[in-house]
Coordinates of C-alpha atoms and ligand atoms in Angstrom, one line a residue:
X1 CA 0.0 0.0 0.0
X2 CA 1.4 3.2 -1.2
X3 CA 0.8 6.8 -0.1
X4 CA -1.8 6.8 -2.2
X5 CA -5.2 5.4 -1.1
X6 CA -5.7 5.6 2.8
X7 CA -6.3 2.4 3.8
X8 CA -8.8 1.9 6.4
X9 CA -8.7 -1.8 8.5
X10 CA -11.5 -3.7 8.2
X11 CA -12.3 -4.2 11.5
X12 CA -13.4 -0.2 11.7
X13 CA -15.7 -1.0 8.6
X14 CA -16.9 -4.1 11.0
X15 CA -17.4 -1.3 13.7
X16 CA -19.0 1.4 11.9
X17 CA -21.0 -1.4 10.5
X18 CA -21.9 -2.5 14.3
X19 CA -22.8 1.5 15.2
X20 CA -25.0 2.1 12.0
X21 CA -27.3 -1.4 13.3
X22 CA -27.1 -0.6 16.9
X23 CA -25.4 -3.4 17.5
X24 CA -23.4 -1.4 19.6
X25 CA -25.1 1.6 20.8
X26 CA -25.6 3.8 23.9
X27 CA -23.6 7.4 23.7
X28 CA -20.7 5.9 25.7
X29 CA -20.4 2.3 24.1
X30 CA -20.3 4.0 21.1
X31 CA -17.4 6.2 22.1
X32 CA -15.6 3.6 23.8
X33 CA -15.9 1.2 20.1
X34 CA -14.6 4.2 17.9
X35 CA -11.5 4.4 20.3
X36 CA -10.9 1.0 20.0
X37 CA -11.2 1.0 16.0
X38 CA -8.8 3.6 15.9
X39 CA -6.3 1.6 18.1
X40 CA -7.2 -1.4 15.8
X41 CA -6.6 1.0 12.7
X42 CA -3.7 2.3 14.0
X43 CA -2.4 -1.7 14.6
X44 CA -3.2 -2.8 11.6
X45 CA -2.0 0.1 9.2
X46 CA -0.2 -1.0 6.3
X47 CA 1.1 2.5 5.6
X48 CA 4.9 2.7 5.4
X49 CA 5.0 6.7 5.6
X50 CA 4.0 9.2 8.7
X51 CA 1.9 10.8 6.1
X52 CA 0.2 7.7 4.7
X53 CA -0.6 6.9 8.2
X54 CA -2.4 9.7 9.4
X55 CA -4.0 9.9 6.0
X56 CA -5.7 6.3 6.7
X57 CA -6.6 7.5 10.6
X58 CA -8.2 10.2 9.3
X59 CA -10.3 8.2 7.0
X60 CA -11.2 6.0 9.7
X61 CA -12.2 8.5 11.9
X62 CA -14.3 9.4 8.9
X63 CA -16.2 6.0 8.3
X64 CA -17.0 5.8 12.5
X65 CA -18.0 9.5 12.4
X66 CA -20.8 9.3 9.8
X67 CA -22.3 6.4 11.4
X68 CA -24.7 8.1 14.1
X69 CA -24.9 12.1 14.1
X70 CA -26.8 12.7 17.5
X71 CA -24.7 11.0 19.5
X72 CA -21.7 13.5 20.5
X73 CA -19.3 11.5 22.4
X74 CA -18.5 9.5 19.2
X75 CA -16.9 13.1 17.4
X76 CA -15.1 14.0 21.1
X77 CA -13.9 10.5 20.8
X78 CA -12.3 10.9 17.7
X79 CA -11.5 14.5 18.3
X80 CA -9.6 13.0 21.8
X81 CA -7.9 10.5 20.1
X82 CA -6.3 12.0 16.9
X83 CA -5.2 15.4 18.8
X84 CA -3.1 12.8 20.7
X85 CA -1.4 11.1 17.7
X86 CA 2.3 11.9 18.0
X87 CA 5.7 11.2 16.3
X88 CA 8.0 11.2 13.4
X89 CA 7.9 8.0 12.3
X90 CA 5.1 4.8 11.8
X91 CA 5.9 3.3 14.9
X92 CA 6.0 6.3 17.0
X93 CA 2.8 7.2 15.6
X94 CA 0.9 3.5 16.0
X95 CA 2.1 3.9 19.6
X96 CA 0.9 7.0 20.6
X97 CA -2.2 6.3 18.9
X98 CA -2.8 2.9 20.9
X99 CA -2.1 4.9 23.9
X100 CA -4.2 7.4 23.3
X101 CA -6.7 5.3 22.7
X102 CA -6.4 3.2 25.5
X103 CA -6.2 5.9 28.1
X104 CA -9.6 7.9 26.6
X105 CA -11.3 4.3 27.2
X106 CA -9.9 3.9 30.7
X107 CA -10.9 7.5 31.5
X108 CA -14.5 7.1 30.6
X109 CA -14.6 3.8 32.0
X110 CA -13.5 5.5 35.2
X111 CA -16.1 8.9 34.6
X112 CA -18.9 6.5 34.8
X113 CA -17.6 5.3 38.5
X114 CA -17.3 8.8 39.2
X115 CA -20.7 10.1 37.9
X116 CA -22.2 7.0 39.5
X117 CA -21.5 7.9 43.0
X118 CA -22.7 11.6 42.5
X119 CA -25.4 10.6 41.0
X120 CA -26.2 8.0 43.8
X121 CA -26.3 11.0 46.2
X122 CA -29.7 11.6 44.8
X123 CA -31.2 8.4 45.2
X124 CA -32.5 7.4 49.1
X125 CA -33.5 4.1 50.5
X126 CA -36.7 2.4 49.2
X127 CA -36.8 4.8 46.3
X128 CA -38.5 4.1 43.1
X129 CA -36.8 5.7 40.0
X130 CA -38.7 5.4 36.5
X131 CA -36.0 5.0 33.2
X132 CA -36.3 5.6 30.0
X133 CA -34.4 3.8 27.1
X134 CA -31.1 2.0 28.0
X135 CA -28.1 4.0 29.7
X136 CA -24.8 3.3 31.2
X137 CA -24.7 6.8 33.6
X138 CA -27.7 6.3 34.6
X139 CA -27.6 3.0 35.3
X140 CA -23.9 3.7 37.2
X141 CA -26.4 5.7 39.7
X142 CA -28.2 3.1 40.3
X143 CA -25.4 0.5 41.1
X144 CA -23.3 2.7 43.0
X145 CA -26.6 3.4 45.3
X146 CA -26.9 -0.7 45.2
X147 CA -23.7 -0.7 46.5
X148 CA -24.2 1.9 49.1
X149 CA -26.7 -0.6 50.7
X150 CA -29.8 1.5 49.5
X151 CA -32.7 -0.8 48.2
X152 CA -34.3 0.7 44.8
X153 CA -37.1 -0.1 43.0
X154 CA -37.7 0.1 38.7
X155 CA -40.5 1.4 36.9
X156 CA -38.9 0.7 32.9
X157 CA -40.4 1.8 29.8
X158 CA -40.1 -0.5 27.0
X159 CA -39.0 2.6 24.8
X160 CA -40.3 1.7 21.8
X161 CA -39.5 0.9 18.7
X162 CA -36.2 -0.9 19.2
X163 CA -37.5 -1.6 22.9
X164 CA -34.0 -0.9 24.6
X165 CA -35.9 -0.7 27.9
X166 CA -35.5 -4.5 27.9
X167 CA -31.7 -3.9 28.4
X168 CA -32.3 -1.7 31.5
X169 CA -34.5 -4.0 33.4
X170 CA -32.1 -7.2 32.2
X171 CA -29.8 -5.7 33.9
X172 CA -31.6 -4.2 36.8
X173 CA -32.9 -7.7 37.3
X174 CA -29.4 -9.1 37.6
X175 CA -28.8 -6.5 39.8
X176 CA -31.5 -7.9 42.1
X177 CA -33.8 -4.4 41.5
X178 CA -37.5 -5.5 41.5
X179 CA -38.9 -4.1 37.8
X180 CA -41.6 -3.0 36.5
X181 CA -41.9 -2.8 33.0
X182 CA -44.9 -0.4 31.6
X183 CA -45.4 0.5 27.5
X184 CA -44.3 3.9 26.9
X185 CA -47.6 5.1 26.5
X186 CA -48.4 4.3 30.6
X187 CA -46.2 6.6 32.0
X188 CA -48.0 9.3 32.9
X189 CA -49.9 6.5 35.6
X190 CA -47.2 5.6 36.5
X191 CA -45.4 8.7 37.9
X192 CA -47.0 9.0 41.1
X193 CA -45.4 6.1 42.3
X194 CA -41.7 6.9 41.2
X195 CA -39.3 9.3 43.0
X196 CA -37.3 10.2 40.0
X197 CA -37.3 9.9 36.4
X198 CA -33.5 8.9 35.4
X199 CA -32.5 8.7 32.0
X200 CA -29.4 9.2 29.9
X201 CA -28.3 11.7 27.0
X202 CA -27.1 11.3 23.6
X203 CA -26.4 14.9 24.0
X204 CA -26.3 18.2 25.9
X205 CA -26.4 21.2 24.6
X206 CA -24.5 24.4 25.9
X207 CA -28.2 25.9 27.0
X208 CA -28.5 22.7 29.1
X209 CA -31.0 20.9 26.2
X210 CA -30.5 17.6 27.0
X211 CA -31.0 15.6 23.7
X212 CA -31.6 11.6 24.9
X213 CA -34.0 8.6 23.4
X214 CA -37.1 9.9 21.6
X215 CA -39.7 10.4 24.4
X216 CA -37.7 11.7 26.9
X217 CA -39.1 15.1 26.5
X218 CA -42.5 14.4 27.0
X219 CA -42.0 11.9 29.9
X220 CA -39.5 15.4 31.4
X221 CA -42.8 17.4 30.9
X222 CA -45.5 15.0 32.4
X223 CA -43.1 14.5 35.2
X224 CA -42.9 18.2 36.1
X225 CA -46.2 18.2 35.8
X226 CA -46.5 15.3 38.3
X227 CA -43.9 17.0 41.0
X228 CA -41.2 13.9 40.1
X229 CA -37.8 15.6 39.4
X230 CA -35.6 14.6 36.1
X231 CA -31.9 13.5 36.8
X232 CA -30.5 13.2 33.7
X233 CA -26.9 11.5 33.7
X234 CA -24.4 12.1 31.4
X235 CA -20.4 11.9 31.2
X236 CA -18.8 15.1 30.0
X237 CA -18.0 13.1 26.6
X238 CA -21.9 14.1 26.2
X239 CA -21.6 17.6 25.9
X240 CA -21.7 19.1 22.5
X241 CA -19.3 21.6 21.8
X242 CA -20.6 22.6 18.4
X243 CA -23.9 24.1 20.8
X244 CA -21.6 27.2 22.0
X245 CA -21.3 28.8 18.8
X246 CA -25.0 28.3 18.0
X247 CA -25.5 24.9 16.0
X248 CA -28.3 22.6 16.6
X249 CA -27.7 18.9 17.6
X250 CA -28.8 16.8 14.3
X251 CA -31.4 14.4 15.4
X252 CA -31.2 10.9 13.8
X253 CA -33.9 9.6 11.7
X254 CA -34.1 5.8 11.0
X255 CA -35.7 3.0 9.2
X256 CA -39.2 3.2 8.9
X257 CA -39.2 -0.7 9.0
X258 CA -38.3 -0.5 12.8
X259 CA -41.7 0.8 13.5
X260 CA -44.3 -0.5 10.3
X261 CA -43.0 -3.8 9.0
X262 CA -43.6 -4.2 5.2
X263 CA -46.6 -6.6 6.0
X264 CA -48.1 -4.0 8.8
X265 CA -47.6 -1.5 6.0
X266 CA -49.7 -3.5 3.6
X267 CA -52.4 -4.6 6.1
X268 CA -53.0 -0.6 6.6
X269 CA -53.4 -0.2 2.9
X270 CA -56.3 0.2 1.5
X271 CA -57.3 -0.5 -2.1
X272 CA -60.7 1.4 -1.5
X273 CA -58.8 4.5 -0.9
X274 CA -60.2 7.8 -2.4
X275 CA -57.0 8.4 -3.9
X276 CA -56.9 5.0 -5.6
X277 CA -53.2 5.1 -3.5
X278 CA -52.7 0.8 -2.6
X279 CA -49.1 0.0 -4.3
X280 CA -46.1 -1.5 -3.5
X281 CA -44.1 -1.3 -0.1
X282 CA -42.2 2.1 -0.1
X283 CA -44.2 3.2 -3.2
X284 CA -46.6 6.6 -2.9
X285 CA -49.5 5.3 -0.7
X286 CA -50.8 7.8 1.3
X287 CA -49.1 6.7 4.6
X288 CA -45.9 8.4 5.9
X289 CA -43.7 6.8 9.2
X290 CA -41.5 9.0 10.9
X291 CA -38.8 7.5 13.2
X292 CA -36.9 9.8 14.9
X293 CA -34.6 8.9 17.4
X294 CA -34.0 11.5 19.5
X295 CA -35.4 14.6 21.0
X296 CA -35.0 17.8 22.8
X297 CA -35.9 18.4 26.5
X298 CA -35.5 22.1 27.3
X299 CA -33.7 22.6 30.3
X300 CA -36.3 23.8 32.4
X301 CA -38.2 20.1 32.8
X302 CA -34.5 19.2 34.1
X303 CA -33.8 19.4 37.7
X304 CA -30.2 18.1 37.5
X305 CA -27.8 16.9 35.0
X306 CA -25.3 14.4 37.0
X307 CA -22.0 14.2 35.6
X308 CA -18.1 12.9 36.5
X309 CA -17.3 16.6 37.8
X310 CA -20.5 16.8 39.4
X311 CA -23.9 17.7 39.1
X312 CA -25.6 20.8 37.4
X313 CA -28.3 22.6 37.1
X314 CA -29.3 22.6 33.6
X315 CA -28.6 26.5 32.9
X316 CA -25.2 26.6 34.6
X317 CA -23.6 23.5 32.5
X318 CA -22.3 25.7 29.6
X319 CA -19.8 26.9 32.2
X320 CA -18.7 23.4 32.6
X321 CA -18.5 23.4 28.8
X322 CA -16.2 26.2 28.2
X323 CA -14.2 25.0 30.7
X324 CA -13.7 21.5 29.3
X325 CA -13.9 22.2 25.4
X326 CA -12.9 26.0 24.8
X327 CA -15.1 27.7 22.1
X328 CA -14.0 26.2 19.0
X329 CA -14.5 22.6 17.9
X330 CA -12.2 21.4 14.8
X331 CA -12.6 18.2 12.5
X332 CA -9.1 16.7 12.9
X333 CA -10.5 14.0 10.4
X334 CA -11.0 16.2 7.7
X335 CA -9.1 15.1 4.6
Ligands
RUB401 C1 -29.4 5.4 23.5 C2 -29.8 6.5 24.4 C3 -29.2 6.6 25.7 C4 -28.0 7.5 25.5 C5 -27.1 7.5 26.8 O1 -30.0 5.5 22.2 O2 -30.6 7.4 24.0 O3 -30.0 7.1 26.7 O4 -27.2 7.2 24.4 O5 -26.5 6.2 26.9 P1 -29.7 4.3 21.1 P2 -25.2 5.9 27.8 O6 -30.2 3.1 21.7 O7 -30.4 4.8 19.9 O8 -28.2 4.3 20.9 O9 -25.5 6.5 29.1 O10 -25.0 4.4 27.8 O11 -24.1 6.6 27.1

């Protein structure tokens, strides 16, 4: 392999592969698996020149980067990674890069600890908190209160339509947590008998937005409505630094196959429609399916935003963002 064509391993097509079918998903599963692709890029580069090497990096960080644009903490990865790539030759370079690598994974491994027992602060004895989706900080509160000898209880939304609220109350249930698993649609009920709502973020925005699993931000309002405060808990990996100079967060819009099958879509059809419509699947017939992913929670349905360096009150976590990220956010992966 020449200097010519940037070579990317294809284990990092095997991972972006993975991201795109939420094979692996979750913000910070997702960071943690780009890291690792570019330490498995970095290992298995063929490129015999500095430049060639940083050239097929680069296009690796590409190929994980397009894979899922809400979640942040796959771009700070990257960004993380590749601003530590150092040296004047191949090897120096592979090593730094599996270094780098290896200590941004051991750092967030140890941030969830951290966030865990802040956020476990918050939770009392014999409390009942309701989740949404499947999260790794939130579900660090939970443990780290497990291990502080308090007893919890789970309400769990299914979270449909992939239904990653299956994941949080396997878990929970290993944990020995008694669940209770409602459809997303019973909430509301089911807030009078929680002490919390805890979820996760894909994202946070510098005005404290916390962008997490589609129906977060109704569940944040009923809750307010209810008198149950939102802890939301999220690494620092999650804040989007892109937010302080104004940009929105892109929310991810997906297959509309994971909420209508092909065969649900036909059974809705109707060849007596006015607009003589019936076709094909995916042909013009009247009936639209949106799947978002994501969505927006304005910061003042939050009551807290737990991370590794504490916890926040929505409005105040742009300070922490400044701090952490400056004002500018470059592409290092640009070609
Ligand atoms: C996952 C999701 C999670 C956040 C935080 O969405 O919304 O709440 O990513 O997860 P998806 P974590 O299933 O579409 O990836 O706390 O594990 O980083």
């Amino acid at each position: 392999m020449g200097d010519a064509e940037p070579e990317v391993v294809p284990a990092v097509e095997s991972t972006a592969d993975a991201i795109a079918a939420m094979e692996i998903r979750g913000a910070a599963t997702i960071a943690d698996a780009a890291a690792a692709a570019l330490a498995t890029q970095a290992e298995g580069s063929p490129a015999e020149t500095p430049a060639a090497f940083r050239r097929g990096l680069r296009a690796a960080a590409r190929t994980l980067y397009e894979t899922r644009p809400t979640a942040v903490s796959l771009p700070n990865a990257l960004r993380y990674v590749l601003r530590g790539v150092d040296g004047d030759t191949v090897t120096e370079l592979r090593a730094s890069t599996i270094d780098r690598a290896a200590s941004f994974r051991r750092d967030l491994e140890h941030a969830r600890e951290t966030l865990g027992g802040i956020g476990a602060n918050r939770l009392r004895d014999g409390d009942v908190v309701l989740t949404h989706c499947h999260s790794t900080d939130a579900l660090a509160c939970v443990e780290a209160a497990l291990e502080d000898g308090k007893a919890l209880e789970a309400i769990v939304k299914e979270t449909r339509p992939r239904k990653q609220g299956h994941i949080t109350a396997a878990q929970l249930r290993e944990w020995g947590v008694p669940v209770t698993l409602i459809v997303d649609g019973a909430a509301r009920r089911y807030l009078d008998a929680a002490d919390h709502v805890l979820v996760g973020a894909d994202s946070i925005a510098a005005d404290g937005s916390v962008i997490n699993k589609i129906g977060t931000s109704g569940l944040a309002v009923v809750a307010r409505e209810r008198g149950v405060p939102v802890m939301v808990a999220a690494q620092t990996i999650k804040l989007h630094p892109d937010t302080l100079t104004g940009h929105t967060v892109a929310i991810e819009t997906r297959d509309e196959r994971e909420v209508l099958s092909d065969e649900e879509r036909a059974s809705i059809r109707s060849s007596d429609a006015p607009d003589g419509s019936a076709g094909e699947p995916g042909s013009e017939d009247g009936l639209t399916v949106e799947n978002p992913a994501f969505d927006v929670t304005p910061p003042r349905y939050v009551d807290a935003i737990v991370t590794e360096r504490g916890q926040f009150p929505p409005e105040s976590i742009v300070t922490l963002m400044r701090e952490l990220f400056g004002d500018t956010t470059d592409e290092p992966w640009a070609e």
